[in-house]
Structures are given as structure tokens and as C-alpha cells.
C-alpha atoms as a PDB file:
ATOM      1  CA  UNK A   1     -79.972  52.609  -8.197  1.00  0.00           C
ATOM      2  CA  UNK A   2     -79.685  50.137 -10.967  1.00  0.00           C
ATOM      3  CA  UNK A   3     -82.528  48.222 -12.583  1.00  0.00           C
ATOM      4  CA  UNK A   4     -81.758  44.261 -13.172  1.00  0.00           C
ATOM      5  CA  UNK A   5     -83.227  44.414 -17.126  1.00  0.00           C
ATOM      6  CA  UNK A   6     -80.983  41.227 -18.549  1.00  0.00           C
ATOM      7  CA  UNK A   7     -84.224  39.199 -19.569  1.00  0.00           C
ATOM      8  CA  UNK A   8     -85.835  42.694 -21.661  1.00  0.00           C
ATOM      9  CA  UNK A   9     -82.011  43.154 -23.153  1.00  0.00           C
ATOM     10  CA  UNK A  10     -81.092  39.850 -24.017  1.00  0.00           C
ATOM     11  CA  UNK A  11     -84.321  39.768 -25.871  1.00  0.00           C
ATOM     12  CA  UNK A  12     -83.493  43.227 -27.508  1.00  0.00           C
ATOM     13  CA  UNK A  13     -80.565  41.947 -28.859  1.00  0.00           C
ATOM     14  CA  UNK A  14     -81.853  39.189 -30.098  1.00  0.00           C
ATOM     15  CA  UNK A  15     -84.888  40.647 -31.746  1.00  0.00           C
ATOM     16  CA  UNK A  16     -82.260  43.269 -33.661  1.00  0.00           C
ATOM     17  CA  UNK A  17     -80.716  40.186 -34.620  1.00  0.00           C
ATOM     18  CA  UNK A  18     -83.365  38.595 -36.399  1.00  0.00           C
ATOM     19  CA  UNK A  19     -84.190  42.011 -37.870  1.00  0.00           C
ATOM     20  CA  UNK A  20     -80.788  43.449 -39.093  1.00  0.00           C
ATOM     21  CA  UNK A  21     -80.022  43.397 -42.886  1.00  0.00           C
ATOM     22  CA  UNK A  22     -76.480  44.362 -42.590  1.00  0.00           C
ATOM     23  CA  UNK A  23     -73.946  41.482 -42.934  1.00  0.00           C
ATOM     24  CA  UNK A  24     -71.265  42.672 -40.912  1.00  0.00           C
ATOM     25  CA  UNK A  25     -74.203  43.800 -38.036  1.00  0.00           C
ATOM     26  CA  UNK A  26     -75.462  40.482 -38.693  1.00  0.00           C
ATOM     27  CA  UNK A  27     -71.751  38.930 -38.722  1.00  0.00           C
ATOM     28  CA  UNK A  28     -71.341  40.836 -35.341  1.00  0.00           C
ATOM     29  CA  UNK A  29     -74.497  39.673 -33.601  1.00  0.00           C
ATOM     30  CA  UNK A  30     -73.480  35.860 -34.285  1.00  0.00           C
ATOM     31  CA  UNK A  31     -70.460  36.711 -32.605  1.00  0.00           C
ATOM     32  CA  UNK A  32     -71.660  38.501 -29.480  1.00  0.00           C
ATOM     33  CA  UNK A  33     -75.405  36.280 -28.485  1.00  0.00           C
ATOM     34  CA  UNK A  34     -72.573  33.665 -28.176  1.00  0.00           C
ATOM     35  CA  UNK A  35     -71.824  35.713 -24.946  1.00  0.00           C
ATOM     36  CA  UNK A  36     -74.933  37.487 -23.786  1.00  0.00           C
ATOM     37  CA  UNK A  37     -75.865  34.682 -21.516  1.00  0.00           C
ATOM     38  CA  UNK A  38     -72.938  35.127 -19.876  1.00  0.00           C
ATOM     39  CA  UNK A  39     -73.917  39.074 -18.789  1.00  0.00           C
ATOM     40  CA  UNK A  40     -76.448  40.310 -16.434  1.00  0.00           C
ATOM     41  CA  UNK A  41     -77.587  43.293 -17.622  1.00  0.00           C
ATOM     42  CA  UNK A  42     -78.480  46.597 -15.232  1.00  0.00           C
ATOM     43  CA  UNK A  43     -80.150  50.040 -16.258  1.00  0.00           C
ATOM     44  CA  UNK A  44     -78.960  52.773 -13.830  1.00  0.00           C
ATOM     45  CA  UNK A  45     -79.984  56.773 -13.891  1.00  0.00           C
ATOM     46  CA  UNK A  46     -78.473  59.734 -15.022  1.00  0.00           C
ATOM     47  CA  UNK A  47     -76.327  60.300 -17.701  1.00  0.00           C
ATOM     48  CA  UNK A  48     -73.355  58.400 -18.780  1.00  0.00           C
ATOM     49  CA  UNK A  49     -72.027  55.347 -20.899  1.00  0.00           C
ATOM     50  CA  UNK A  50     -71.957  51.789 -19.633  1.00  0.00           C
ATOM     51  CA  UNK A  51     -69.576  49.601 -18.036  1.00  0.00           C
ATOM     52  CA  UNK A  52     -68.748  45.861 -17.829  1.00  0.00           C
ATOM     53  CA  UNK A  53     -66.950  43.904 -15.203  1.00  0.00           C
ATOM     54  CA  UNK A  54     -65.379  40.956 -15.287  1.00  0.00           C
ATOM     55  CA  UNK A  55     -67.210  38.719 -12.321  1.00  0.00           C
ATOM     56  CA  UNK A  56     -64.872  35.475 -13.092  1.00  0.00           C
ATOM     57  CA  UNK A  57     -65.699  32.371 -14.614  1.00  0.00           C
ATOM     58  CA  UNK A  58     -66.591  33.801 -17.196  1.00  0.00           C
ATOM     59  CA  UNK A  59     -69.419  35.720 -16.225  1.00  0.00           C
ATOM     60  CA  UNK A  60     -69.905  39.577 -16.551  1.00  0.00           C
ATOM     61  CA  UNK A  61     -71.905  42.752 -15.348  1.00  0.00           C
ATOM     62  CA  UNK A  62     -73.062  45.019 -17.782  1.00  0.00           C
ATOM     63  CA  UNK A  63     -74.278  48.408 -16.643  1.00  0.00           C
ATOM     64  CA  UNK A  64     -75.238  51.615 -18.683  1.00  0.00           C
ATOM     65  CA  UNK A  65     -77.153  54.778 -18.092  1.00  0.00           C
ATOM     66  CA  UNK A  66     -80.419  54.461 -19.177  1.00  0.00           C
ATOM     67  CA  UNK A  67     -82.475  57.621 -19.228  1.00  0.00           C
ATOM     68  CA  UNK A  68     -86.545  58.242 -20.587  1.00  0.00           C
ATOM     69  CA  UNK A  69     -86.684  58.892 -23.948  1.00  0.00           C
ATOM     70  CA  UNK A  70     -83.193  57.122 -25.228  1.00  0.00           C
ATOM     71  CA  UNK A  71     -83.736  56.354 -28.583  1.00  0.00           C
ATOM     72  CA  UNK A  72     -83.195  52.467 -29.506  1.00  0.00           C
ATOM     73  CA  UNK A  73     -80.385  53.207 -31.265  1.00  0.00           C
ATOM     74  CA  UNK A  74     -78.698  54.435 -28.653  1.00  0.00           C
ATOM     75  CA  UNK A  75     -79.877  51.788 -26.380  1.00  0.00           C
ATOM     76  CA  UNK A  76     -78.742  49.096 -28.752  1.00  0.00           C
ATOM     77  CA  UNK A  77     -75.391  50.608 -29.438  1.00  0.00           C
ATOM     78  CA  UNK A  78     -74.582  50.813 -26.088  1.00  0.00           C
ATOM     79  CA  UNK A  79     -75.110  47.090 -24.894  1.00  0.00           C
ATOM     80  CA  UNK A  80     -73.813  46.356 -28.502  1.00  0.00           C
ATOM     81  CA  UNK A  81     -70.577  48.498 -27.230  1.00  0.00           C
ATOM     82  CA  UNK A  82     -70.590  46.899 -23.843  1.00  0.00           C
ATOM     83  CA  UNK A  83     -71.074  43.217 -24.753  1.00  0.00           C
ATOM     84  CA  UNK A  84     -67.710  43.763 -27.317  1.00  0.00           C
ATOM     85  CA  UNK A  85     -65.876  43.634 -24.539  1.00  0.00           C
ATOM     86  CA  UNK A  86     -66.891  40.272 -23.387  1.00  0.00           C
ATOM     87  CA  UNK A  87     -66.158  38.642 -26.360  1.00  0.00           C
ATOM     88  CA  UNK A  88     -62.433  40.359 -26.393  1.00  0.00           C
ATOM     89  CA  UNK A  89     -62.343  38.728 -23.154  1.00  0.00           C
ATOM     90  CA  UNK A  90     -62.825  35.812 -24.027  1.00  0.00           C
ATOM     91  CA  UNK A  91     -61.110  35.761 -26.862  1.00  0.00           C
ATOM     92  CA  UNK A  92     -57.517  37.127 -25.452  1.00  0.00           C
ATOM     93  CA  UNK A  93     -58.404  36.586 -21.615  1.00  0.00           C
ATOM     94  CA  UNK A  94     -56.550  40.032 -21.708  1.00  0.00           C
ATOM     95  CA  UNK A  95     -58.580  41.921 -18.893  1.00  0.00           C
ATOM     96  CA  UNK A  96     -60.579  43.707 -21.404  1.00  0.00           C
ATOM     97  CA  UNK A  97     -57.838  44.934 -23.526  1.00  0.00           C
ATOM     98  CA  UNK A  98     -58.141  44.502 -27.743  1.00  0.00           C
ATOM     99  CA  UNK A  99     -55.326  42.075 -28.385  1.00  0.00           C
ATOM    100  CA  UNK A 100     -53.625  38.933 -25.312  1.00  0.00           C
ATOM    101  CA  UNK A 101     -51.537  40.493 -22.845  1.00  0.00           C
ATOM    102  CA  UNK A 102     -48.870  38.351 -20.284  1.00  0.00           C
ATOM    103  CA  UNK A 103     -50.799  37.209 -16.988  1.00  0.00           C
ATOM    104  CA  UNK A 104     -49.534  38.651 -13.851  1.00  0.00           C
ATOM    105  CA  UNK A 105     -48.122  36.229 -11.688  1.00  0.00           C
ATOM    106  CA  UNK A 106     -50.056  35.362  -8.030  1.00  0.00           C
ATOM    107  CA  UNK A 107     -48.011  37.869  -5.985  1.00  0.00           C
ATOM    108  CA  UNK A 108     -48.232  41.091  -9.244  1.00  0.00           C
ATOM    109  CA  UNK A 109     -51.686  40.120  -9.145  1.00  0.00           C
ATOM    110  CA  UNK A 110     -51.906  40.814  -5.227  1.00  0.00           C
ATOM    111  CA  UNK A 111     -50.090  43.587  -5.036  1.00  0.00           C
ATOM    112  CA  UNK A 112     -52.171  45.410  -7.930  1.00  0.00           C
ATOM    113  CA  UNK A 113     -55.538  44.809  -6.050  1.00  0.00           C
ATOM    114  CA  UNK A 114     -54.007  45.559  -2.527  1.00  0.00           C
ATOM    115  CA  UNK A 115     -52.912  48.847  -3.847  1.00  0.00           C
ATOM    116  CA  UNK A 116     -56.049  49.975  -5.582  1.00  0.00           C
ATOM    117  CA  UNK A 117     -58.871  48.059  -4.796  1.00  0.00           C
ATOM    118  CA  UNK A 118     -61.325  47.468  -7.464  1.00  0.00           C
ATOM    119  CA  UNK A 119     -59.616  49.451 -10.452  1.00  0.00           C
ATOM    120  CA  UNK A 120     -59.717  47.542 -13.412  1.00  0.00           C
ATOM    121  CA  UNK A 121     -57.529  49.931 -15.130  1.00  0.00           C
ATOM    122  CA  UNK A 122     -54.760  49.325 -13.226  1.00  0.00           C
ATOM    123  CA  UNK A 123     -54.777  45.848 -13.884  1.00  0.00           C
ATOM    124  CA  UNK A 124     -54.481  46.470 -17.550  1.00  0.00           C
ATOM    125  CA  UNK A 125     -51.739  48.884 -17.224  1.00  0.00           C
ATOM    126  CA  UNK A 126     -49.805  46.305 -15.618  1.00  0.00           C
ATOM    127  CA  UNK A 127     -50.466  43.505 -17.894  1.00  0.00           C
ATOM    128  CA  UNK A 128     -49.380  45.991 -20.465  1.00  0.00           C
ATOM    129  CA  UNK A 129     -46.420  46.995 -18.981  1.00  0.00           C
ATOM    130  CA  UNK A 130     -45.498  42.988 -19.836  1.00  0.00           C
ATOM    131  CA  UNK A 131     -45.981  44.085 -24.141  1.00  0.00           C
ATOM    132  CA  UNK A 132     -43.353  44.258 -25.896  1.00  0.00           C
ATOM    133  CA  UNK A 133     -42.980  48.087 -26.794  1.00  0.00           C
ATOM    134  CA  UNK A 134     -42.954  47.487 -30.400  1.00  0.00           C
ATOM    135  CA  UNK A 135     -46.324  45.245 -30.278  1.00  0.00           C
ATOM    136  CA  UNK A 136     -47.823  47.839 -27.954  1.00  0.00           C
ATOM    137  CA  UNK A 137     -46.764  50.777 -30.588  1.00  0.00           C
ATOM    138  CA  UNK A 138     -47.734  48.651 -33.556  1.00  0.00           C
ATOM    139  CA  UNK A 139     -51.173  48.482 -31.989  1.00  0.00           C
ATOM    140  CA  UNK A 140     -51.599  52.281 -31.542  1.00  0.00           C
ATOM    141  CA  UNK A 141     -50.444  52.680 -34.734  1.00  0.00           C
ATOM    142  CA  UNK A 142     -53.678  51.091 -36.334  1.00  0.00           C
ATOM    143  CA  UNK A 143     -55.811  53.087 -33.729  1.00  0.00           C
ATOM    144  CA  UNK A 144     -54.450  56.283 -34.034  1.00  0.00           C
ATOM    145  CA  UNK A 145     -54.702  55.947 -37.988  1.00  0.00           C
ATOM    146  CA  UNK A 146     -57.700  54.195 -38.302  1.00  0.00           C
ATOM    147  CA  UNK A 147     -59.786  56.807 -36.211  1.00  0.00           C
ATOM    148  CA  UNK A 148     -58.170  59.581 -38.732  1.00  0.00           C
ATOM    149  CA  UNK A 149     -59.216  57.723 -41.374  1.00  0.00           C
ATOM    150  CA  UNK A 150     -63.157  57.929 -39.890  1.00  0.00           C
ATOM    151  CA  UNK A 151     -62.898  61.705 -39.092  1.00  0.00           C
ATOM    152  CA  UNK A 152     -61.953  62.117 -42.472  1.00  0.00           C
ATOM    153  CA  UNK A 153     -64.365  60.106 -44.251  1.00  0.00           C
ATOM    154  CA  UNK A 154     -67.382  60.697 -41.746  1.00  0.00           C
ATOM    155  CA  UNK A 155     -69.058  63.740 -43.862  1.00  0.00           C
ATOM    156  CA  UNK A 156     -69.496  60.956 -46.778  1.00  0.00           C
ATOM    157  CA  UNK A 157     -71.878  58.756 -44.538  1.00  0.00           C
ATOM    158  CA  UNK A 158     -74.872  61.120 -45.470  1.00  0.00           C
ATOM    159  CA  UNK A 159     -75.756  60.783 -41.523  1.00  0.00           C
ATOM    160  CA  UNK A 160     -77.566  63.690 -39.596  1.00  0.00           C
ATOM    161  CA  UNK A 161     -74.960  66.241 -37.913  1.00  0.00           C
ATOM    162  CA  UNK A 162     -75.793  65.517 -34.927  1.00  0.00           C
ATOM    163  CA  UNK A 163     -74.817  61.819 -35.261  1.00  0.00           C
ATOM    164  CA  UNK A 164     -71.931  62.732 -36.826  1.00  0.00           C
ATOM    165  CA  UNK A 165     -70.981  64.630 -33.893  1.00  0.00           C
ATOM    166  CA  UNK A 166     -71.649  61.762 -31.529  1.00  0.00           C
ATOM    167  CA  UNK A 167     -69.332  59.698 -33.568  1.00  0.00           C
ATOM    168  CA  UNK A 168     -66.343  62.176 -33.272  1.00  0.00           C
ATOM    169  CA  UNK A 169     -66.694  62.140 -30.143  1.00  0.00           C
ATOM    170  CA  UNK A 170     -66.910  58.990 -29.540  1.00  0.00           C
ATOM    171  CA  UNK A 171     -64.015  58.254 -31.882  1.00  0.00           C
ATOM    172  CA  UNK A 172     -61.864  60.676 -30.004  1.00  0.00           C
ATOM    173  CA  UNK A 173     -62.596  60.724 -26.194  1.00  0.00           C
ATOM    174  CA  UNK A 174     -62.786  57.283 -26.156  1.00  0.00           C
ATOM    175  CA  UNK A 175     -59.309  56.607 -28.036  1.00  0.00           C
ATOM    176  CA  UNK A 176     -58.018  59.474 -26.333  1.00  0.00           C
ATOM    177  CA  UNK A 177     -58.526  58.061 -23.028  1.00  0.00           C
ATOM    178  CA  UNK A 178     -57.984  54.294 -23.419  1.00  0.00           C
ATOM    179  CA  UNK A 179     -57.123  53.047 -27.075  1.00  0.00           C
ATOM    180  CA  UNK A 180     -55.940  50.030 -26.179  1.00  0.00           C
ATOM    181  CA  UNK A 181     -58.978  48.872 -24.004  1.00  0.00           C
ATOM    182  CA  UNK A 182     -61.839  50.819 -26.323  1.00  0.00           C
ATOM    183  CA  UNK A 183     -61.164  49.622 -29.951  1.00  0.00           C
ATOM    184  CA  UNK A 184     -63.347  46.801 -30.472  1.00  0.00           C
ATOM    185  CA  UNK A 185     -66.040  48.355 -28.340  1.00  0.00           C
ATOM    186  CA  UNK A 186     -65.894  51.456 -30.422  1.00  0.00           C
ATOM    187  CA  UNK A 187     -66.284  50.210 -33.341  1.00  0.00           C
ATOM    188  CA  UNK A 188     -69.544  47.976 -32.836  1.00  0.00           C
ATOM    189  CA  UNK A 189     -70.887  51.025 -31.114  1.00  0.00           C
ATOM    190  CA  UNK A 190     -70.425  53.191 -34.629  1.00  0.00           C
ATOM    191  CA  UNK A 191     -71.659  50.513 -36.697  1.00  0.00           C
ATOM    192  CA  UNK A 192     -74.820  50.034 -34.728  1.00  0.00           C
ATOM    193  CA  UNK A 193     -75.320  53.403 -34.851  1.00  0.00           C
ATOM    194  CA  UNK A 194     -74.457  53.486 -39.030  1.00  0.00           C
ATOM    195  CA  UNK A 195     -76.897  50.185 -39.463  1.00  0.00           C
ATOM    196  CA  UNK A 196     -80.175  51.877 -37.268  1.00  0.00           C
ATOM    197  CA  UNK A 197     -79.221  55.052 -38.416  1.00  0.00           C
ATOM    198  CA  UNK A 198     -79.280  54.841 -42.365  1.00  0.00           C
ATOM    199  CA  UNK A 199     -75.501  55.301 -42.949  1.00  0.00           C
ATOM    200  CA  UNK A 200     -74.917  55.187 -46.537  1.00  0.00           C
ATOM    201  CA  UNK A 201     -73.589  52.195 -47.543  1.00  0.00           C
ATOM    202  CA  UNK A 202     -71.976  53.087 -50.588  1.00  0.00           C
ATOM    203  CA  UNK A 203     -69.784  55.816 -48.630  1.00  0.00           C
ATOM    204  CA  UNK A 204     -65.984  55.513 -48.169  1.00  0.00           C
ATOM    205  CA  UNK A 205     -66.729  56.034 -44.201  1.00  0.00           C
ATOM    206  CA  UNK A 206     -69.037  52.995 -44.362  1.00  0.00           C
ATOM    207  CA  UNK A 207     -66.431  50.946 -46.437  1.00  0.00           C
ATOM    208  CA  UNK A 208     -63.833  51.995 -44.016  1.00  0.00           C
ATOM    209  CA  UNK A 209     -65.620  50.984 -40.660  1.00  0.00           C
ATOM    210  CA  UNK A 210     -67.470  47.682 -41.922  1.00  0.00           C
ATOM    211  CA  UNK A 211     -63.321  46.521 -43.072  1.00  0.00           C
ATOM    212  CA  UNK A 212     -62.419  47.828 -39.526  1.00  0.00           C
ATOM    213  CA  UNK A 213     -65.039  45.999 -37.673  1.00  0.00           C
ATOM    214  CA  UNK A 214     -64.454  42.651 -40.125  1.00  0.00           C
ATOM    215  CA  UNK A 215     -61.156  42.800 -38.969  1.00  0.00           C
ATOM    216  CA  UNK A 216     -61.136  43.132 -35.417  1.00  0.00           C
ATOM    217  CA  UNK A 217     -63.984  39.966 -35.767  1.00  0.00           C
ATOM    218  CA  UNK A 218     -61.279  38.190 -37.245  1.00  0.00           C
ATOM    219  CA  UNK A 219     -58.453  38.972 -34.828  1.00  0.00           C
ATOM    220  CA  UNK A 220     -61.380  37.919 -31.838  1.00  0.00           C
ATOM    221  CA  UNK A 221     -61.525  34.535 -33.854  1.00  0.00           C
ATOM    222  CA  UNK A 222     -58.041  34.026 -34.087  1.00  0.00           C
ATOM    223  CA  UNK A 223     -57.587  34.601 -30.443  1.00  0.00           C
ATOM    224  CA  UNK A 224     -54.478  37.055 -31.227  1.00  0.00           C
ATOM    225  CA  UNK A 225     -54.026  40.285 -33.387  1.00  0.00           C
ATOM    226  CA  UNK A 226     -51.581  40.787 -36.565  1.00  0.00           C
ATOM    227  CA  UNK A 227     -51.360  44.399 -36.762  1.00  0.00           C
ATOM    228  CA  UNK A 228     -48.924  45.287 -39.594  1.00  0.00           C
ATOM    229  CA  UNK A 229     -45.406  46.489 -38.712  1.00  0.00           C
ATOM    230  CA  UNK A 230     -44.875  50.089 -37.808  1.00  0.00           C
ATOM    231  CA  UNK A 231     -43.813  52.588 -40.128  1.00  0.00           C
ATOM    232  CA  UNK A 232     -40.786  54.774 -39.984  1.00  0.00           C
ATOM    233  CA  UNK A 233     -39.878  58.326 -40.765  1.00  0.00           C
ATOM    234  CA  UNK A 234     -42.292  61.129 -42.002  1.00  0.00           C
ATOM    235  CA  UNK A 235     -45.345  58.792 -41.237  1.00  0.00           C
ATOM    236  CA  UNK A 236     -43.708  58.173 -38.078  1.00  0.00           C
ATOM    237  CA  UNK A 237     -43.544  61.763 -37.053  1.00  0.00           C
ATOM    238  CA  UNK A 238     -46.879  62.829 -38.553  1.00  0.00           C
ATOM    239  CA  UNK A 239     -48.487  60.270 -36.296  1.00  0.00           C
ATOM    240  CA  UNK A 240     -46.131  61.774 -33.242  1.00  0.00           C
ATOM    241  CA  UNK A 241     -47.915  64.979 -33.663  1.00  0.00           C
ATOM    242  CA  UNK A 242     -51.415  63.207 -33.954  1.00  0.00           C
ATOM    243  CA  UNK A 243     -51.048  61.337 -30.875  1.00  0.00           C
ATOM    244  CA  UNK A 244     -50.106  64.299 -29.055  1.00  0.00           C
ATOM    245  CA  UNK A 245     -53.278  65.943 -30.224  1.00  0.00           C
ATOM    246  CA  UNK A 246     -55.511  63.063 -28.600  1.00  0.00           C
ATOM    247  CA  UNK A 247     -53.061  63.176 -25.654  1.00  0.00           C
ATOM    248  CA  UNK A 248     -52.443  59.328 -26.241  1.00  0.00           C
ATOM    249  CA  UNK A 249     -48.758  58.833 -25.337  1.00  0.00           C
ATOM    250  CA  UNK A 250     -46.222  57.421 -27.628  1.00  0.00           C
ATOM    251  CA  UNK A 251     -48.210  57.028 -30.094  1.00  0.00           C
ATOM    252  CA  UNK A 252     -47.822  56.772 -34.102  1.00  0.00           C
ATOM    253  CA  UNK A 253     -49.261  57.035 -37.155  1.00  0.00           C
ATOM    254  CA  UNK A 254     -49.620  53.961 -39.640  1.00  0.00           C
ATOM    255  CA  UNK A 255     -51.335  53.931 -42.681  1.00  0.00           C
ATOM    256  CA  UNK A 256     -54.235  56.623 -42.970  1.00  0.00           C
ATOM    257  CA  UNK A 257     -52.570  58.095 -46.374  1.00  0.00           C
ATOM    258  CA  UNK A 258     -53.085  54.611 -47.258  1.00  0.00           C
ATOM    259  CA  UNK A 259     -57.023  54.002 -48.736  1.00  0.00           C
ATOM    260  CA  UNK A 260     -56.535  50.501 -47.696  1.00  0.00           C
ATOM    261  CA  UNK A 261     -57.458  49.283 -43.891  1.00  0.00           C
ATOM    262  CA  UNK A 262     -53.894  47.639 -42.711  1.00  0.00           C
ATOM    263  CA  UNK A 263     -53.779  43.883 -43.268  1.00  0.00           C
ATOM    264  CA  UNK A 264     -57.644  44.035 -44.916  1.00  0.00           C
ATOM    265  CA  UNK A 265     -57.783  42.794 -48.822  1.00  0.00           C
ATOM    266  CA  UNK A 266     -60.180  44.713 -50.204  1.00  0.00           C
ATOM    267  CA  UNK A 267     -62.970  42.505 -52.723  1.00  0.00           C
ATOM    268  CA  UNK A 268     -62.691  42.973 -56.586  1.00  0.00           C
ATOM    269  CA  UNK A 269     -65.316  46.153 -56.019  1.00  0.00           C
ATOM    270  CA  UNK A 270     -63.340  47.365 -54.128  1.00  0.00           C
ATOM    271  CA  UNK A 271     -65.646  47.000 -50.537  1.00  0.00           C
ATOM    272  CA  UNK A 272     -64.569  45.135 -48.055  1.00  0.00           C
ATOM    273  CA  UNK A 273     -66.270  41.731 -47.406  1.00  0.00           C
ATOM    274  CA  UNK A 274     -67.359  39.929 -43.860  1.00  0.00           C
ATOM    275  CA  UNK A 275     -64.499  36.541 -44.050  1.00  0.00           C
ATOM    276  CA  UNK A 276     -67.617  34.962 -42.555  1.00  0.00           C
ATOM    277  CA  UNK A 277     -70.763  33.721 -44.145  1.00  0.00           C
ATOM    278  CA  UNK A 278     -72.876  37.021 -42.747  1.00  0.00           C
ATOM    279  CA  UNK A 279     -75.366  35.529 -39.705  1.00  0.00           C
ATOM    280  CA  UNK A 280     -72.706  33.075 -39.108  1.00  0.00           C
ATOM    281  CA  UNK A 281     -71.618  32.557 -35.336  1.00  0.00           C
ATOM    282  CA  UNK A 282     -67.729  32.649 -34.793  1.00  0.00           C
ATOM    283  CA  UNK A 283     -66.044  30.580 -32.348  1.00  0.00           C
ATOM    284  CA  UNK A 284     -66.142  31.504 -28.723  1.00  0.00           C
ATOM    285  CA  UNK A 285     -63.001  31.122 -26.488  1.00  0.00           C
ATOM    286  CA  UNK A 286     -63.910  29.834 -22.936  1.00  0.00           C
END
């Protein structure tokens, strides 16, 4: 049975909003309130993650397990996660997915939801099957790396191990199952979590994610993505036997031997910088 809570979590999000220190939390925040009027919000029991559906016209369901005792940081990352994928929506009008994607036409459309009713995945998988392989491999390049990078870097964030564990996981079961859909989402998720946790801020995990998320906030704003090219050879086959250990198809390695995030300039010290004034709202695609 789900609980209609969108007045209490609209107001949650707004109050971490006013409270957040972090610029690239604070950078996100701008970003997403743009969009939470466009969500209802509903608490359901037992366990579980959330889930957000696309009701047209722009307007969305968000729904998440909500249990006694969740801690807020949980609670926040969570609608933090699910509200990501609104504003990817918007953004790319891509069905969810992290970068634009070919509409069907009328009759693809019809036969999709006449086959499976209801299953947003399929949808996706169709509109993907319109990529160009080389943009769709370019994208799991960055993916595949970039979660390699966190694993690596994740004992430097000084967080508790139990955290730690709940980033790994979600880091791999979520990219494992559905890179192309759970980037963005993923992302905000972790850096909520780093923010209300008490990541260290100074750590190369921390440096890593906050260029990540910057990115991905600029690619939103942009309305398209610019992943870099993909790379050939021994990086090529290291990321072959990578993707087969997530079980992600096809995929590729790009760039984690690289210290760099792809296609991020680092600033003069060397951390990565917000391209927006932190607190600063970015454009919203209708």
C-alpha cells in the first residue's frame, strides 16, 4: 500500500537544500527543486529502492520503500536518486536513459507497449537499439571506468564500512544491471550519501565523484552528452574483461588508468570545480 507523502518530501528536499554546505550538493539541488513539483511522491512498505514513472506531460511518480527507522540519509538519497531521473528526462526526453536517444515512430511505439504492457525497460531498449554502436560503446566506456575508478578510491573517503559497502553495491548492481539508465541517478545517490555522511572531502574518491557528478550536471544542461572517444587496444581489452565481470555486455574500458575524469579539466589544485556558481539553478528542458 503506498502512502501519498509529496507535500512532507518536497519539503525535505527543500529544507536539505537550505541546509547543505556542499557546492556540488548545493549545485545539484538547484538543478533538481526545478523538477520536484513535477513528482508526486509515495512511501510504500517493505524493503526495496524506489522507482519513477514517467506519467506524460511532464509529470512523474516517484515511489520508494520506506521502512521505520530509515535513517535521513538514506531517505534523502533515495528521492535525491529518484528525482535524477526526472531531470535526465527532461533534459534528453530519452525515456529515462543518461544521454538523447531516437524517438520511436507511432507504429514502434505501439508495437512495444502491445507486446509488453507497462515495461519501461523495453521501451529503452528499443530506443537504444536506434544508437549508433559507437555512441552507445563510448557511453559504457565512461561507466564501466568511472565506477572502477570509485571502487578503487572508496577506502580514501574515511566513511564507515558499512557505507562503504552500500556504495559498492550500489556502484555495481546498479551498473551491472542497467548502466545506461542508472548513471546520473547513481551518482546523486553516492554524493548524498558522501555530503550527510561526512565523506572526506580532501579524498581522491570525493574528488573523483564531485568531477563525475559536475559533469553529468553539465551534460543535463547541455541537453546532450560528449563522452570522449573510445579507446583501442590493451585498454580496450582490459575493459572487455571488466565488463564481463559486471555482466554488462559489450562493454569497454576508457580511462580509469587515467587520474583525470574524461572530458573534466581539473582546477589549478587540482579538485574539480562545480562550472556553476554553487546554489545556482540550471536550466530546465520542458
Amino acid at each position: 500500500m503506498a502512502d501519498d507523502s509529496t507535500a512532507q518530501d518536497r519539503q525535505l528536499l527543500h529544507d536539505y537544500s537550505r541546509e547543505t554546505r556542499d557546492p556540488y550538493v548545493q549545485r545539484l539541488l538547484g538543478e533538481l527543486l526545478g523538477h520536484v513539483n513535477r513528482a508526486e511522491f509515495e512511501r510504500t512498505s517493505g524493503a526495496g529502492g524506489g522507482n519513477t514513472r514517467d506519467l506524460g506531460q511532464g509529470r512523474y511518480t516517484i515511489s520508494y520503500a520506506h521502512a521505520p527507522g530509515m535513517s535521513r540519509s538514506d531517505h534523502l538519497a533515495v528521492m535525491v536518486h529518484e528525482l535524477t531521473h526526472v531531470a535526465v528526462n527532461q533534459a534528453y526526453d530519452s525515456r529515462m536513459l543518461n544521454f538523447r536517444v531516437p524517438r520511436l515512430s507511432a507504429a514502434e511505439e505501439a508495437r512495444v507497449r502491445n507486446e509488453t504492457p507497462g515495461r519501461e525497460e523495453d521501451h529503452q531498449n528499443a530506443r537504444l537499439g536506434r544508437v549508433e554502436a559507437r555512441r552507445r560503446g563510448a557511453f559504457v566506456d565512461l561507466v564501466v571506468g568511472n565506477v572502477q575508478r570509485l571502487l578503487d578510491e572508496l577506502p580514501t573517503s574515511r566513511l564507515t564500512p558499512e557505507r562503504q559497502q552500500a556504495i559498492r553495491t550500489k556502484l555495481t548492481d546498479h551498473m551491472r544491471a542497467r548502466p545506461y539508465h542508472e548513471y546520473d541517478g547513481v551518482l546523486s545517490h553516492i554524493l548524498t550519501w558522501t555530503d550527510l555522511d561526512g565523506a572526506d572531502r580532501s579524498s581522491a574518491f570525493y574528488r573523483s565523484l564531485t568531477a563525475m557528478v559536475a559533469q553529468a550536471a553539465d551534460w543535463r544542461a547541455a541537453g546532450d552528452i560528449t563522452p570522449p572517444r573510445r579507446r583501442r587496444g590493451l585498454i580496450r581489452r582490459m575493459g572487455s574483461a571488466l565488463g564481463r565481470s559486471l555482466h554488462i555486455s559489450g562493454a569497454r574500458f576508457a580511462g580509469s588508468c587515467r587520474r583525470r575524469t574524461p572530458g573534466v579539466r581539473p582546477a589549478p589544485s587540482g579538485h574539480c570545480r562545480p562550472s556553476a556558481r554553487p546554489g545556482k539553478a540550471l536550466p530546465t528542458f520542458s
